[in-house]
GROMACS .gro file of C-alpha atoms in nm:
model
  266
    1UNK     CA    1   0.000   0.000   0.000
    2UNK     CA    2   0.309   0.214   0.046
    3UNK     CA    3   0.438   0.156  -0.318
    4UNK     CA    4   0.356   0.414  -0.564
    5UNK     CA    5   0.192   0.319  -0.927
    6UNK     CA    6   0.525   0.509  -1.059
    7UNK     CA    7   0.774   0.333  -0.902
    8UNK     CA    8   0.572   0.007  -0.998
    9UNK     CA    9   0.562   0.095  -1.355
   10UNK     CA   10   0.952   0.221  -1.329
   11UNK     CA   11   1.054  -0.110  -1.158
   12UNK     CA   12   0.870  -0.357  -1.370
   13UNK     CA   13   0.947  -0.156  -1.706
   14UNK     CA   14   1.341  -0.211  -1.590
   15UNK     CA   15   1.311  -0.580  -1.515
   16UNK     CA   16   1.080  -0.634  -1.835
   17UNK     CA   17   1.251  -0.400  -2.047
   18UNK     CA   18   0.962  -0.494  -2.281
   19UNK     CA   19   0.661  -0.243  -2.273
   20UNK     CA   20   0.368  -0.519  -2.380
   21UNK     CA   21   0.541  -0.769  -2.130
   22UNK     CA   22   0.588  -0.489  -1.860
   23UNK     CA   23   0.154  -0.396  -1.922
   24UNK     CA   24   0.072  -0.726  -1.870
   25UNK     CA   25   0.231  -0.773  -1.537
   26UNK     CA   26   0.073  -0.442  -1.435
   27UNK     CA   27  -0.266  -0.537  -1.587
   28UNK     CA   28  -0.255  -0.210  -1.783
   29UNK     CA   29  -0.258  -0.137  -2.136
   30UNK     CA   30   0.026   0.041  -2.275
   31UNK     CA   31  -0.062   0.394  -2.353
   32UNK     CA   32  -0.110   0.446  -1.954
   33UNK     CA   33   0.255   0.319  -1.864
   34UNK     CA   34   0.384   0.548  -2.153
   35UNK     CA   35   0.231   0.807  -2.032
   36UNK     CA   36   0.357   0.759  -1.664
   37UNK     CA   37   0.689   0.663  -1.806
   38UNK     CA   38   0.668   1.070  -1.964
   39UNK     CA   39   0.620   1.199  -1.612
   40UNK     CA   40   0.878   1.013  -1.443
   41UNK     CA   41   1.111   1.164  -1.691
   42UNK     CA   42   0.997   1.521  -1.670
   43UNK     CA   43   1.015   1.505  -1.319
   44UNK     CA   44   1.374   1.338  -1.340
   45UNK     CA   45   1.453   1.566  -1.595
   46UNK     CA   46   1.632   1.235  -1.715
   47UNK     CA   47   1.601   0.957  -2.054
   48UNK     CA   48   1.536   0.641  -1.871
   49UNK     CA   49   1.473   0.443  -2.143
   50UNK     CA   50   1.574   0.380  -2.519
   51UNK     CA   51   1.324   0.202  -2.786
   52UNK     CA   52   1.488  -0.008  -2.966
   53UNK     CA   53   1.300  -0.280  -3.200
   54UNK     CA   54   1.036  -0.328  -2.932
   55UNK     CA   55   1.243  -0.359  -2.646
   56UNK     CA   56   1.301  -0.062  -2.373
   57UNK     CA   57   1.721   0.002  -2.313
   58UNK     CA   58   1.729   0.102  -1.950
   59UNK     CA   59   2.003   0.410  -1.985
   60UNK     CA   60   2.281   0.510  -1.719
   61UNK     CA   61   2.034   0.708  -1.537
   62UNK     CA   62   1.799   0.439  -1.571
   63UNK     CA   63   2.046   0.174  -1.391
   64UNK     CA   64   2.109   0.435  -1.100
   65UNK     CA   65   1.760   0.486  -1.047
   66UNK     CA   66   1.695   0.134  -1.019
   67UNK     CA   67   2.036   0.045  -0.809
   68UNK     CA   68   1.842   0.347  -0.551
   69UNK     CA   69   1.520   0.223  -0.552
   70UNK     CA   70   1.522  -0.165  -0.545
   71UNK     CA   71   1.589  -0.178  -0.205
   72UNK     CA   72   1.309   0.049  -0.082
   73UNK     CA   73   1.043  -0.144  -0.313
   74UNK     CA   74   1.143  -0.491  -0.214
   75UNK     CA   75   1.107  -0.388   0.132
   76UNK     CA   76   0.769  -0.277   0.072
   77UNK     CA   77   0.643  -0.545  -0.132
   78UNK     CA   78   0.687  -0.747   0.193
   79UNK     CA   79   0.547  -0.524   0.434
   80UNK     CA   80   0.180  -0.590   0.262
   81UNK     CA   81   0.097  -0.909   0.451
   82UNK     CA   82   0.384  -0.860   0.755
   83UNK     CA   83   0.212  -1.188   0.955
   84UNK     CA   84   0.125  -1.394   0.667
   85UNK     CA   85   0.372  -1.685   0.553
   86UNK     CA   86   0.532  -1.608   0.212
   87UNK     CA   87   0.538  -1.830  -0.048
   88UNK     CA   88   0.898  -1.943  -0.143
   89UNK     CA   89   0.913  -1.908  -0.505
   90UNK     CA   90   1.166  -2.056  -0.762
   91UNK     CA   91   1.218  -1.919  -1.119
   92UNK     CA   92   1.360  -2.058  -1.391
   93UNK     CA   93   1.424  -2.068  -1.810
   94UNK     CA   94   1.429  -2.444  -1.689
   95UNK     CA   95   1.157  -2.467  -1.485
   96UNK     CA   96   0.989  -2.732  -1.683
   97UNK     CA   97   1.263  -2.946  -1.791
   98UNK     CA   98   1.314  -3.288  -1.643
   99UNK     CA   99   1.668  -3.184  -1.564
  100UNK     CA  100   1.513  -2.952  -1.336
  101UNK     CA  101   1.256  -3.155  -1.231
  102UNK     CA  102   1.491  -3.439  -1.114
  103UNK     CA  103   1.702  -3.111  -0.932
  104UNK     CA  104   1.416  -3.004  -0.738
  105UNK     CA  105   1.279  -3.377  -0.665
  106UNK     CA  106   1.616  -3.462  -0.496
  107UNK     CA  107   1.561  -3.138  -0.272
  108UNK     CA  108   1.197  -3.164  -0.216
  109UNK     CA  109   1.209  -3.217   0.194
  110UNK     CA  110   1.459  -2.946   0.159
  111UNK     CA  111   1.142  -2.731   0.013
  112UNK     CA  112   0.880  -2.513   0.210
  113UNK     CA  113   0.550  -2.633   0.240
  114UNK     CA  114   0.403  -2.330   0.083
  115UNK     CA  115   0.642  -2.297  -0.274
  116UNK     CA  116   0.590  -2.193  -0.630
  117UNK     CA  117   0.809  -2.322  -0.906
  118UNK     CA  118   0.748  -2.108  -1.231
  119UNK     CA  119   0.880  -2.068  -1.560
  120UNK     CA  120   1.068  -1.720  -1.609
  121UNK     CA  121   1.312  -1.594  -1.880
  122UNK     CA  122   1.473  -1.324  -1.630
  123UNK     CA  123   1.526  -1.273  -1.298
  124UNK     CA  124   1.287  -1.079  -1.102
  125UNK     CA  125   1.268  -0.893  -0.750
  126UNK     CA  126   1.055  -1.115  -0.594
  127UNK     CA  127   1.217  -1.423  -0.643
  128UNK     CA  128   1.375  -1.603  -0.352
  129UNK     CA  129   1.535  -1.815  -0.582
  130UNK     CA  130   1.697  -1.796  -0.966
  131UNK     CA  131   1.790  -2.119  -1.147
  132UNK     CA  132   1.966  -2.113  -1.497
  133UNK     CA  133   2.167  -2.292  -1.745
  134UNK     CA  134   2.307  -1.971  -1.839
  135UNK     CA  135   2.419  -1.717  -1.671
  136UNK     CA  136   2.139  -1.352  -1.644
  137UNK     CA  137   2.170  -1.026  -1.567
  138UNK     CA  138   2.268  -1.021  -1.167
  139UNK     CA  139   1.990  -0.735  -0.966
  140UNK     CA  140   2.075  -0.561  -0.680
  141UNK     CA  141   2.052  -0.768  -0.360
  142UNK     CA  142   2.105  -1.112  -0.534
  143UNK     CA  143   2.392  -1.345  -0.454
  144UNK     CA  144   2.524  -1.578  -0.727
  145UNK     CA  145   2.641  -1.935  -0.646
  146UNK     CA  146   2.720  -2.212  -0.918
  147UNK     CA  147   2.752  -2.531  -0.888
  148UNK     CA  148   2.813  -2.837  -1.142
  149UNK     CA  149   2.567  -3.114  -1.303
  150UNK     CA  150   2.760  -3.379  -1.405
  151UNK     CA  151   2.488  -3.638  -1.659
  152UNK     CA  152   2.568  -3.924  -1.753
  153UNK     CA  153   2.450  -4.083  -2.152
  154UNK     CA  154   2.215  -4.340  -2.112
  155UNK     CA  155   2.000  -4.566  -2.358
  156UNK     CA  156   1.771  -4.843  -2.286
  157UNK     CA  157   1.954  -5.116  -2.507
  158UNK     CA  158   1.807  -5.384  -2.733
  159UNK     CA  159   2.022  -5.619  -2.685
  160UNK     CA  160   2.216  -5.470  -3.014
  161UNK     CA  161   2.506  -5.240  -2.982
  162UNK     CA  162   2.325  -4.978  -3.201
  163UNK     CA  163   2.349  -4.660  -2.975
  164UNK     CA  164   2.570  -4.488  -3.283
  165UNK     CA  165   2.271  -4.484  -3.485
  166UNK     CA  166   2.049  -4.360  -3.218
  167UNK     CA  167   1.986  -3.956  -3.217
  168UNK     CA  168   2.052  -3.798  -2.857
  169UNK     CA  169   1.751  -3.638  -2.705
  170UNK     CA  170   1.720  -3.315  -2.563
  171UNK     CA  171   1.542  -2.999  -2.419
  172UNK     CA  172   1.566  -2.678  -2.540
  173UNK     CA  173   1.849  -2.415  -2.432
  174UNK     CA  174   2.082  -2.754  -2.418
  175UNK     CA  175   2.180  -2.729  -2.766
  176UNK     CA  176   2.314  -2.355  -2.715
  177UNK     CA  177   2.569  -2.475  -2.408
  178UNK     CA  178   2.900  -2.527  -2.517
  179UNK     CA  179   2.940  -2.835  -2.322
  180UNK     CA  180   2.645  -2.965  -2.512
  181UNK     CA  181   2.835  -2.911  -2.833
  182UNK     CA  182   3.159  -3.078  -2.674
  183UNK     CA  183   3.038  -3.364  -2.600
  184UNK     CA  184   2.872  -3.450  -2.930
  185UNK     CA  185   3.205  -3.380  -3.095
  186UNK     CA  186   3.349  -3.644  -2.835
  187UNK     CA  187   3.073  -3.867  -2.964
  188UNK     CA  188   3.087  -3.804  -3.329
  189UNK     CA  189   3.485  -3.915  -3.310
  190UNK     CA  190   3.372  -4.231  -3.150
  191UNK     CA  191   3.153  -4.316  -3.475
  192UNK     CA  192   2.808  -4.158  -3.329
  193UNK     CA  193   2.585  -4.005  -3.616
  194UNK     CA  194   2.566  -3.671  -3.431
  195UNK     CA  195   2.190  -3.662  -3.453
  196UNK     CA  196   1.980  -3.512  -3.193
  197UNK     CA  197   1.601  -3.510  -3.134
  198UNK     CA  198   1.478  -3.195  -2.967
  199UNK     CA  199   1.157  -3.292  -2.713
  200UNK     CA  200   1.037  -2.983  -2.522
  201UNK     CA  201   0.820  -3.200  -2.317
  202UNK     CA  202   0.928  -3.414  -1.955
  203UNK     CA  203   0.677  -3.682  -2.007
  204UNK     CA  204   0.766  -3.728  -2.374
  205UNK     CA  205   1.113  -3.651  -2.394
  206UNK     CA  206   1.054  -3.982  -2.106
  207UNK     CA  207   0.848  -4.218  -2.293
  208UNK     CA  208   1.079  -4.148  -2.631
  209UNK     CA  209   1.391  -4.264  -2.396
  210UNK     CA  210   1.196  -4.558  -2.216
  211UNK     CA  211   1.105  -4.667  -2.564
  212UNK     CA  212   1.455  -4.659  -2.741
  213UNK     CA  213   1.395  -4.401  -2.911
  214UNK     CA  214   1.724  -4.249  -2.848
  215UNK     CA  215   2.042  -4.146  -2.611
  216UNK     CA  216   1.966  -3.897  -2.300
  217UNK     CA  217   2.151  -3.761  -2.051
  218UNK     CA  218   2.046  -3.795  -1.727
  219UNK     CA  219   2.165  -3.824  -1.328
  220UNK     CA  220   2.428  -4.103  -1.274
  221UNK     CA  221   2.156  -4.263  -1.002
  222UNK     CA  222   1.860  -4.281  -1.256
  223UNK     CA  223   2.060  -4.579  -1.459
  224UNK     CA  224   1.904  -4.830  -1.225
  225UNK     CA  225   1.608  -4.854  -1.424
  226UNK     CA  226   1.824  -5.110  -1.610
  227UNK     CA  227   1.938  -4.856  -1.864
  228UNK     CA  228   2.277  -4.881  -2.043
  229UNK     CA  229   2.570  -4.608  -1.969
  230UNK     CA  230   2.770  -4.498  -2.209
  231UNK     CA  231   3.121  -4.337  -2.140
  232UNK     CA  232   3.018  -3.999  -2.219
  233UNK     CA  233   2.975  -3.696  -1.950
  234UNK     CA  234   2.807  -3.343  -2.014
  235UNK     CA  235   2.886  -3.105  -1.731
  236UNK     CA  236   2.639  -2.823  -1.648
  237UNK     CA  237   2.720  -2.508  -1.485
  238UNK     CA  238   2.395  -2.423  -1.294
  239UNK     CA  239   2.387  -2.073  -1.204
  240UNK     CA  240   2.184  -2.015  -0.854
  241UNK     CA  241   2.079  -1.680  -0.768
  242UNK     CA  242   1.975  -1.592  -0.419
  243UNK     CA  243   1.764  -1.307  -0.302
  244UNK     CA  244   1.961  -1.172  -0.018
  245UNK     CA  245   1.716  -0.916   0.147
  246UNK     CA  246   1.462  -1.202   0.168
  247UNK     CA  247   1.689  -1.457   0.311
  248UNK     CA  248   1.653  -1.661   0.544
  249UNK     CA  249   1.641  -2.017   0.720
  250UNK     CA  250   1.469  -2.184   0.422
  251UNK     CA  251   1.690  -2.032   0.173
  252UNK     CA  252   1.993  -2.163   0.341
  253UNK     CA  253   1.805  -2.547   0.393
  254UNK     CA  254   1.705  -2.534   0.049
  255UNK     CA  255   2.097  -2.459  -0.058
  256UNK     CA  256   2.271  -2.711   0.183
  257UNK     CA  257   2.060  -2.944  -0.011
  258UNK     CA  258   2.193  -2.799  -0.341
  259UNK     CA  259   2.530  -2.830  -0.239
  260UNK     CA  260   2.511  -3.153  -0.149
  261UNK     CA  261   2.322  -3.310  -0.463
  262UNK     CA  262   2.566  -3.097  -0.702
  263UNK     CA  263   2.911  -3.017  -0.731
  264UNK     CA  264   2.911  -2.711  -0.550
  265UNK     CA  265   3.208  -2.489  -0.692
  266UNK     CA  266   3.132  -2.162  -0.556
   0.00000   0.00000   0.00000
């Protein structure tokens, strides 16, 4: 009740950076945020924002704004409901990949009662906790950890020695990771076809592997479902952003447990 509708629309239009994406969060149409966007401005006497192709380029001024402000509004944000138990929420590009899935099943005691697990491209202020293949913009007030997911290549075998002809099945985003690409190159010199099958689906991509419809990389334990593993590893850097003014007990259960199931590096 304390935040104002301009240092919403500021806030949101920063993390966004995307004025349809940013009116949508808001539940506004455009022309309003423009229009409040104009104000802030005059009343800045400062650019905070470039058009470019659709998508808003916070400037300098923009960036110092924001590095002032954050604080305050994620303080605020949490002073709506001061008694009532927040849910724990965890964002990520990944958030509906089995890689992820498997992640957050090995760390489910570690979990709340009362969490959220959504899909996000970005980062955002109210997340307690940021989860990505790739590395993202860091906010204010977020810590970055990483930590390493080694996979193993598995196949369900037919009693032939055909994995070479079989493509290797994956989500999407895991074809633009570098140690994606390695490791088919490590492959491809040990007479695999290099063919892949992209499946942006858990349950699919799962009943294509079960069956033998191709390779997949998965956790070392998951090969006692009386799968075959091959002598290939792929090696993800997981990037784990933590919201540091909302810290507390649960964050640091729900990381022990992230340590301890990955290769924490840092």
């Amino acid at each position: 009740m304390f935040i104002t509708r301009a240092m919403r629309v500021f806030i949101i239009l920063y993390e966004e950076k995307n004025l349809k994406s940013a009116a949508d969060k808001l539940c506004l149409t455009v022309p309003p945020i423009t229009r409040m966007l104009k104000l802030t401005e005059e009343w800045l006497g400062e650019q905070l924002f470039i058009l470019e192709r659709n998508r808003l380029i916070p400037t300098e001024a923009a960036d110092n704004v924001y590095q002032q402000l954050y604080p305050h509004y994620s303080a605020l944000t949490q002073f709506h409901h001061p008694t009532a138990e927040r849910d724990f929420r965890i964002s990520s590009p990944q958030a509906g990949h089995s890689l992820m899935a498997d992640l957050l099943a090995k760390c489910q005691p570690a979990l709340p009662k009362k969490n959220t697990i959504r899909y996000a491209g970005n980062m955002h202020t109210d997340d307690d906790i940021f989860i990505s293949l790739q590395p993202t913009v860091l906010l204010p007030n977020f810590e970055i950890f990483r930590a390493d997911q080694m996979l193993e290549l598995h196949y369900v075998s037919s009693g032939e020695d055909d994995w070479k002809d079989k493509p290797v099945l994956f989500e999407h985003n895991l074809d633009q990771l570098p140690a994606f690409r390695h490791v088919l190159d490590e492959m491809y010199q040990c007479g695999h076809n290099r063919q892949t099958r992209r499946i942006d689906n858990a349950v699919w991509l799962k009943e294509a592997y079960e069956n033998g419809e191709g390779l997949l990389f998965r956790r070392p334990e998951k090969a006692t479902d009386g799968s075959r593993t091959l002598p290939f590893i792929l090696h993800l850097s997981l990037s784990i952003y933590i919201n540091t003014l909302k810290r507390d007990l649960r964050h640091e259960t729900f990381l022990t447990c992230i340590k301890k199931s990955l290769n924490y590096f840092q």
